[in-house]
């Protein structure tokens, strides 16, 4: 299958590109390189540089690649920034995704996957979140993605596109063969920041809140290895739903790990403790969030291969070391 990854030069998109190649598919990448990097695109893979808000350029790339299916990953991804610059998020994530959905529908793309997020659920009362939990985002990032979901459903309904929305929980780790990983500058994701501390690029990891009602007092989140997430995209396309239908699947393991557990996993891999600093709680951080992925397992037959915190931490750290040892990676 010829699968165009819009935003495919970023962390998750480049990981999906490698996964698809491994599985005998043909990925292509369309990206404006605003946060992504050309080196992240696997050698020999079709690449077009462009902004996904430019329907004419996108449509030409879809045609040139003879696209069967599209995965829309292109977005701005910093929750904190979305609070201070909401317009940027509604423009880049929502308005431009509208152009992507419309352009793909008009170009006859049969199968479509949209990268959504657990942020659409906000701060639910339930710890284990399934797809029926009400969507009540608490920041512009979550709103920008939820608005995109509504638009995709309506456009798929009238165009006949088979659409799948994947709501990712906390994506972490790197390709086990270290062909790609997270290059994000000034990242705020816990495991990326911890890997930077472990690799000596930051002095310590801040732990925000140690008095939550969780077993060790720190926040619990559901971390999913990026290559298991890549598999979910492949399954969404190779086991599509019905024409005009939009399916929604949560992507995570259902277990959840606390910040302290993540810190301890780094300590085990490093053979010495990770430097940390206890800080007050941040406003808006829920105590514990975990993903119920029963639907993804049941309907798409998703079976994760890397569901261990140790693997996530080891691959994240090995990737971080590779990044610093090989400038320009
Ligand atoms: N990383 C996570 O934990 C996480 C969790 C939930 C959802 N997501 C979603 O996954 C997707 C990918 O995230 P990521 O972590 O790989 O981020 P990333 O910043 O590494 O990748 C985003 C890619 O999109 C490109 N891009 C951005 N705006 C564009 C535009 N207007 N036109 C063309 N290309 C554009 C960037 O250059 C980059 O290559 C995003 O949609 C994000 O919201 C990520």
Coordinates of C-alpha atoms and ligand atoms in Angstrom, one line a residue:
X1 CA 0.0 0.0 0.0
X2 CA 1.3 3.5 -0.9
X3 CA 0.8 5.5 2.3
X4 CA 1.5 9.3 2.4
X5 CA 2.6 10.5 5.9
X6 CA 1.7 14.1 6.3
X7 CA 4.0 15.3 9.0
X8 CA 6.1 12.2 8.4
X9 CA 9.5 13.9 9.0
X10 CA 8.7 14.2 12.8
X11 CA 9.1 11.8 15.7
X12 CA 6.1 9.6 15.3
X13 CA 5.8 9.9 11.5
X14 CA 9.4 8.8 10.8
X15 CA 8.9 5.9 13.1
X16 CA 5.8 4.8 11.2
X17 CA 7.7 5.2 7.9
X18 CA 10.4 2.7 9.1
X19 CA 7.7 0.3 10.4
X20 CA 5.8 0.5 7.1
X21 CA 9.0 -0.2 5.1
X22 CA 9.7 -3.2 7.4
X23 CA 6.2 -4.5 6.6
X24 CA 6.6 -4.2 2.8
X25 CA 4.5 -1.1 2.3
X26 CA 5.6 2.0 0.5
X27 CA 5.5 5.2 2.6
X28 CA 5.8 8.7 1.3
X29 CA 6.4 11.9 3.3
X30 CA 4.9 15.4 2.9
X31 CA 6.2 17.8 5.5
X32 CA 7.1 21.5 5.9
X33 CA 10.0 20.7 8.2
X34 CA 8.9 23.2 10.8
X35 CA 9.8 20.8 13.6
X36 CA 10.6 17.7 11.6
X37 CA 13.9 17.0 9.9
X38 CA 14.8 15.7 6.4
X39 CA 17.3 13.2 7.9
X40 CA 14.4 11.5 9.7
X41 CA 12.9 10.5 6.3
X42 CA 14.2 7.0 5.5
X43 CA 16.6 7.0 2.5
X44 CA 14.8 6.4 -0.9
X45 CA 11.4 7.3 0.4
X46 CA 9.3 9.8 -1.6
X47 CA 9.6 13.3 0.0
X48 CA 7.8 16.5 -0.8
X49 CA 8.4 19.6 1.2
X50 CA 5.2 21.7 1.6
X51 CA 2.7 23.1 4.1
X52 CA -0.4 20.9 4.5
X53 CA -2.5 24.1 4.5
X54 CA -1.6 24.5 0.9
X55 CA -4.2 22.2 -0.8
X56 CA -2.7 22.7 -4.3
X57 CA 0.8 21.6 -3.4
X58 CA -0.6 18.7 -1.3
X59 CA -2.9 17.5 -4.0
X60 CA 0.0 17.5 -6.5
X61 CA 2.1 15.5 -4.1
X62 CA -0.7 13.0 -3.5
X63 CA -1.0 12.5 -7.3
X64 CA 2.7 12.3 -7.9
X65 CA 3.0 9.6 -5.2
X66 CA -0.1 7.7 -6.5
X67 CA -1.3 7.7 -2.9
X68 CA -3.6 4.9 -1.7
X69 CA -3.9 6.0 1.9
X70 CA -3.0 9.0 4.1
X71 CA -1.9 9.4 7.7
X72 CA -2.3 13.0 8.9
X73 CA 0.3 13.7 11.7
X74 CA 1.2 17.3 10.9
X75 CA 0.5 19.5 13.9
X76 CA 1.9 21.7 16.6
X77 CA 2.3 19.6 19.7
X78 CA 3.1 21.6 22.8
X79 CA 0.3 21.8 25.2
X80 CA 1.7 24.7 27.2
X81 CA 2.4 26.7 24.1
X82 CA -1.2 26.1 23.0
X83 CA -2.4 27.9 26.1
X84 CA -0.3 31.0 25.4
X85 CA -0.7 30.9 21.6
X86 CA -4.1 29.4 20.9
X87 CA -4.5 30.9 17.4
X88 CA -1.4 29.1 16.3
X89 CA -2.9 25.8 17.3
X90 CA -6.3 26.4 15.8
X91 CA -4.6 27.5 12.6
X92 CA -2.0 24.8 12.2
X93 CA -3.9 21.9 13.7
X94 CA -7.5 22.6 12.9
X95 CA -7.7 24.9 9.9
X96 CA -4.9 23.2 8.0
X97 CA -6.3 19.7 8.9
X98 CA -9.5 20.8 7.3
X99 CA -7.6 21.5 4.1
X100 CA -5.9 18.0 4.4
X101 CA -9.3 16.2 4.9
X102 CA -10.9 18.1 2.0
X103 CA -8.0 17.7 -0.3
X104 CA -7.7 14.0 0.4
X105 CA -11.4 13.4 -0.1
X106 CA -11.4 15.3 -3.4
X107 CA -8.2 13.4 -4.5
X108 CA -10.0 10.0 -4.0
X109 CA -7.9 8.9 -1.1
X110 CA -9.8 5.7 0.1
X111 CA -8.3 5.2 3.6
X112 CA -7.3 7.9 6.1
X113 CA -5.8 7.9 9.6
X114 CA -5.8 11.0 11.8
X115 CA -3.4 11.4 14.7
X116 CA -5.5 12.5 17.7
X117 CA -4.7 12.6 21.4
X118 CA -5.8 11.6 24.8
X119 CA -5.9 15.4 25.5
X120 CA -9.4 15.3 23.9
X121 CA -10.6 13.7 27.2
X122 CA -9.3 16.4 29.4
X123 CA -9.3 15.4 33.1
X124 CA -11.9 12.7 33.4
X125 CA -13.0 11.2 36.7
X126 CA -12.3 7.7 35.4
X127 CA -8.7 6.5 35.5
X128 CA -9.0 3.9 32.8
X129 CA -10.2 5.8 29.8
X130 CA -12.1 4.1 26.9
X131 CA -13.5 5.7 23.8
X132 CA -16.9 6.3 25.5
X133 CA -15.5 8.7 28.1
X134 CA -16.9 12.2 27.3
X135 CA -14.5 14.5 25.4
X136 CA -13.9 17.6 27.5
X137 CA -10.5 19.1 26.5
X138 CA -9.0 21.5 29.0
X139 CA -6.5 23.3 26.7
X140 CA -6.5 24.7 23.1
X141 CA -4.3 21.8 21.9
X142 CA -7.0 19.3 22.9
X143 CA -9.7 21.5 21.4
X144 CA -7.8 21.9 18.2
X145 CA -7.7 18.1 17.8
X146 CA -11.3 17.5 18.8
X147 CA -12.5 20.1 16.3
X148 CA -10.5 18.3 13.6
X149 CA -12.1 15.0 14.6
X150 CA -15.6 16.4 14.0
X151 CA -14.6 17.8 10.6
X152 CA -13.1 14.5 9.5
X153 CA -16.2 12.5 10.5
X154 CA -18.4 14.8 8.4
X155 CA -16.1 14.8 5.4
X156 CA -15.7 11.0 5.5
X157 CA -19.4 10.6 5.7
X158 CA -20.1 12.4 2.4
X159 CA -17.0 11.5 0.5
X160 CA -17.0 7.7 1.3
X161 CA -13.5 7.9 2.8
X162 CA -12.8 5.1 5.4
X163 CA -11.4 7.1 8.3
X164 CA -9.8 6.1 11.6
X165 CA -9.0 8.4 14.4
X166 CA -6.2 7.2 16.7
X167 CA -6.1 8.9 20.1
X168 CA -2.5 8.4 21.3
X169 CA -1.7 8.5 25.0
X170 CA 2.0 9.3 26.0
X171 CA 4.2 8.2 23.1
X172 CA 7.8 7.4 24.1
X173 CA 10.9 5.4 23.2
X174 CA 12.6 5.0 19.9
X175 CA 12.9 2.5 17.1
X176 CA 14.7 -0.6 18.5
X177 CA 17.1 -0.5 15.6
X178 CA 17.7 3.2 16.4
X179 CA 17.0 4.3 12.8
X180 CA 14.9 7.2 14.1
X181 CA 13.6 8.7 17.4
X182 CA 12.6 11.9 19.0
X183 CA 14.6 14.9 17.8
X184 CA 12.3 17.5 19.3
X185 CA 14.1 20.6 20.6
X186 CA 13.3 21.8 24.1
X187 CA 11.0 18.8 24.6
X188 CA 8.6 18.7 27.5
X189 CA 7.7 15.0 27.3
X190 CA 8.8 13.3 30.5
X191 CA 10.7 10.3 29.0
X192 CA 12.5 12.5 26.4
X193 CA 13.5 15.0 29.1
X194 CA 14.7 12.1 31.4
X195 CA 16.7 10.7 28.5
X196 CA 18.4 14.1 28.0
X197 CA 19.2 14.2 31.7
X198 CA 20.6 10.6 31.6
X199 CA 22.7 11.6 28.5
X200 CA 24.1 14.6 30.4
X201 CA 22.3 17.3 28.4
X202 CA 20.3 18.6 31.3
X203 CA 21.2 18.8 35.0
X204 CA 18.1 17.2 36.5
X205 CA 14.5 16.1 35.9
X206 CA 11.8 18.2 37.6
X207 CA 9.1 16.1 39.3
X208 CA 5.9 18.2 39.4
X209 CA 3.9 17.1 42.5
X210 CA 4.8 14.4 44.9
X211 CA 1.6 14.4 47.0
X212 CA -1.0 13.1 44.5
X213 CA -3.4 10.3 45.5
X214 CA -1.3 7.7 43.7
X215 CA 0.8 4.8 45.2
X216 CA 4.0 6.9 45.3
X217 CA 2.5 10.4 45.2
X218 CA 3.6 11.2 41.6
X219 CA 1.4 11.4 38.5
X220 CA 0.6 8.3 36.6
X221 CA 0.5 8.2 32.8
X222 CA 0.2 5.6 30.1
X223 CA 3.4 5.4 28.0
X224 CA 3.2 3.6 24.6
X225 CA 6.3 2.6 22.7
X226 CA 6.4 4.5 19.4
X227 CA 6.8 1.3 17.3
X228 CA 3.7 -0.3 18.9
X229 CA 1.9 2.9 18.0
X230 CA 3.3 2.5 14.4
X231 CA 1.7 -1.0 14.2
X232 CA -1.7 0.4 15.2
X233 CA -1.5 2.7 12.1
X234 CA -0.7 -0.2 9.8
X235 CA -3.6 -2.2 11.2
X236 CA -6.0 0.8 10.8
X237 CA -5.2 0.8 7.1
X238 CA -4.9 -2.9 6.4
X239 CA -8.1 -3.7 8.4
X240 CA -10.2 -0.7 7.3
X241 CA -13.8 0.0 8.3
X242 CA -16.7 0.7 6.0
X243 CA -16.8 3.5 3.4
X244 CA -18.0 6.8 5.0
X245 CA -17.3 5.4 8.5
X246 CA -15.0 7.0 11.1
X247 CA -13.7 4.7 13.8
X248 CA -12.0 5.8 17.0
X249 CA -9.4 3.8 18.9
X250 CA -7.4 4.7 22.0
X251 CA -3.7 3.8 21.8
X252 CA -1.9 2.9 25.0
X253 CA -1.2 -0.1 27.2
X254 CA -3.7 0.3 30.0
X255 CA -1.1 -0.1 32.8
X256 CA 0.2 3.4 33.5
X257 CA 3.5 4.3 35.2
X258 CA 4.2 6.9 37.8
X259 CA 6.9 9.6 37.3
X260 CA 8.9 7.8 40.1
X261 CA 8.7 4.5 38.3
X262 CA 10.0 6.2 35.1
X263 CA 12.9 7.7 37.2
X264 CA 13.7 4.4 38.8
X265 CA 13.7 2.6 35.4
X266 CA 16.3 5.1 34.2
X267 CA 18.3 4.5 37.3
X268 CA 18.3 0.7 36.6
X269 CA 19.4 1.2 33.0
X270 CA 22.1 3.7 34.1
X271 CA 23.2 1.8 37.2
X272 CA 23.0 5.0 39.1
X273 CA 20.1 7.3 40.2
X274 CA 18.8 9.9 37.8
X275 CA 19.2 13.4 39.1
X276 CA 15.7 14.8 40.0
X277 CA 14.3 17.8 41.7
X278 CA 10.9 17.8 43.5
X279 CA 8.7 20.7 42.5
X280 CA 5.2 21.8 43.3
X281 CA 2.2 20.5 41.4
X282 CA 1.5 22.1 38.0
X283 CA -2.1 23.4 37.5
X284 CA -4.2 21.1 35.4
X285 CA -2.2 17.9 35.8
X286 CA -4.6 15.0 36.6
X287 CA -3.3 12.5 39.1
X288 CA -3.6 9.4 37.0
X289 CA -4.6 8.7 33.4
X290 CA -4.5 5.3 31.7
X291 CA -5.7 4.0 28.4
X292 CA -8.3 1.3 27.9
X293 CA -7.2 -0.1 24.5
X294 CA -9.5 -3.2 24.5
X295 CA -11.3 -1.9 21.4
X296 CA -8.0 -1.6 19.5
X297 CA -7.0 -5.1 20.5
X298 CA -10.5 -6.6 19.8
X299 CA -11.3 -4.9 16.5
X300 CA -7.8 -4.6 14.9
X301 CA -6.0 -7.5 16.6
X302 CA -3.4 -5.1 17.9
X303 CA -0.8 -7.0 20.0
X304 CA 2.0 -4.8 21.3
X305 CA 5.6 -6.0 21.1
X306 CA 7.4 -3.5 23.2
X307 CA 5.1 -3.0 26.2
X308 CA 7.7 -2.7 28.9
X309 CA 8.8 0.5 30.6
X310 CA 12.4 -0.8 30.5
X311 CA 12.3 -1.2 26.7
X312 CA 10.9 2.3 26.4
X313 CA 13.5 3.8 28.6
X314 CA 16.4 1.9 27.1
X315 CA 15.5 2.8 23.5
X316 CA 14.9 6.4 24.4
X317 CA 18.3 6.6 26.1
X318 CA 20.2 4.8 23.4
X319 CA 18.6 7.1 20.8
X320 CA 19.6 10.2 22.9
X321 CA 23.2 8.9 23.0
X322 CA 23.2 8.3 19.3
X323 CA 21.9 11.8 18.7
X324 CA 24.7 13.4 20.7
X325 CA 27.4 11.1 19.3
X326 CA 26.3 11.7 15.6
X327 CA 25.5 15.3 15.0
X328 CA 23.2 15.7 12.0
X329 CA 21.4 12.4 12.7
Ligands
LIG1 N1 4.2 12.8 20.9 C1 3.1 12.4 21.6 O1 3.2 11.9 22.7 C2 1.8 12.6 21.0 C3 0.7 12.3 21.7 C4 -0.6 12.4 21.1 C5 -0.7 12.9 19.8 N2 0.4 13.2 19.1 C6 0.2 13.7 17.7 O2 1.0 13.0 16.9 C7 1.4 13.8 15.8 C8 2.9 13.7 15.6 O3 3.5 14.3 16.7 P1 5.1 14.2 16.9 O4 5.3 13.9 18.4 O5 5.7 13.2 16.0 O6 5.5 15.7 16.6 P2 6.6 16.3 15.7 O7 6.7 17.7 15.9 O8 7.9 15.5 15.8 O9 6.0 16.0 14.2 C9 5.1 16.8 13.6 C10 5.5 16.9 12.1 O10 4.6 17.7 11.4 C11 5.3 18.6 10.6 N3 4.3 19.8 10.4 C12 3.8 20.6 11.4 N4 3.0 21.5 10.8 C13 3.0 21.2 9.5 C14 2.3 21.8 8.4 N5 1.5 22.8 8.5 N6 2.5 21.3 7.2 C15 3.3 20.2 7.0 N7 4.0 19.6 8.0 C16 3.8 20.1 9.2 C17 6.5 19.0 11.4 O11 7.5 19.5 10.6 C18 6.9 17.6 11.9 O12 7.7 16.9 11.0 C19 0.8 15.2 16.1 O13 -0.4 15.3 15.3 C20 0.6 15.1 17.5 O14 -0.5 16.0 17.9 C21 1.6 13.1 19.7

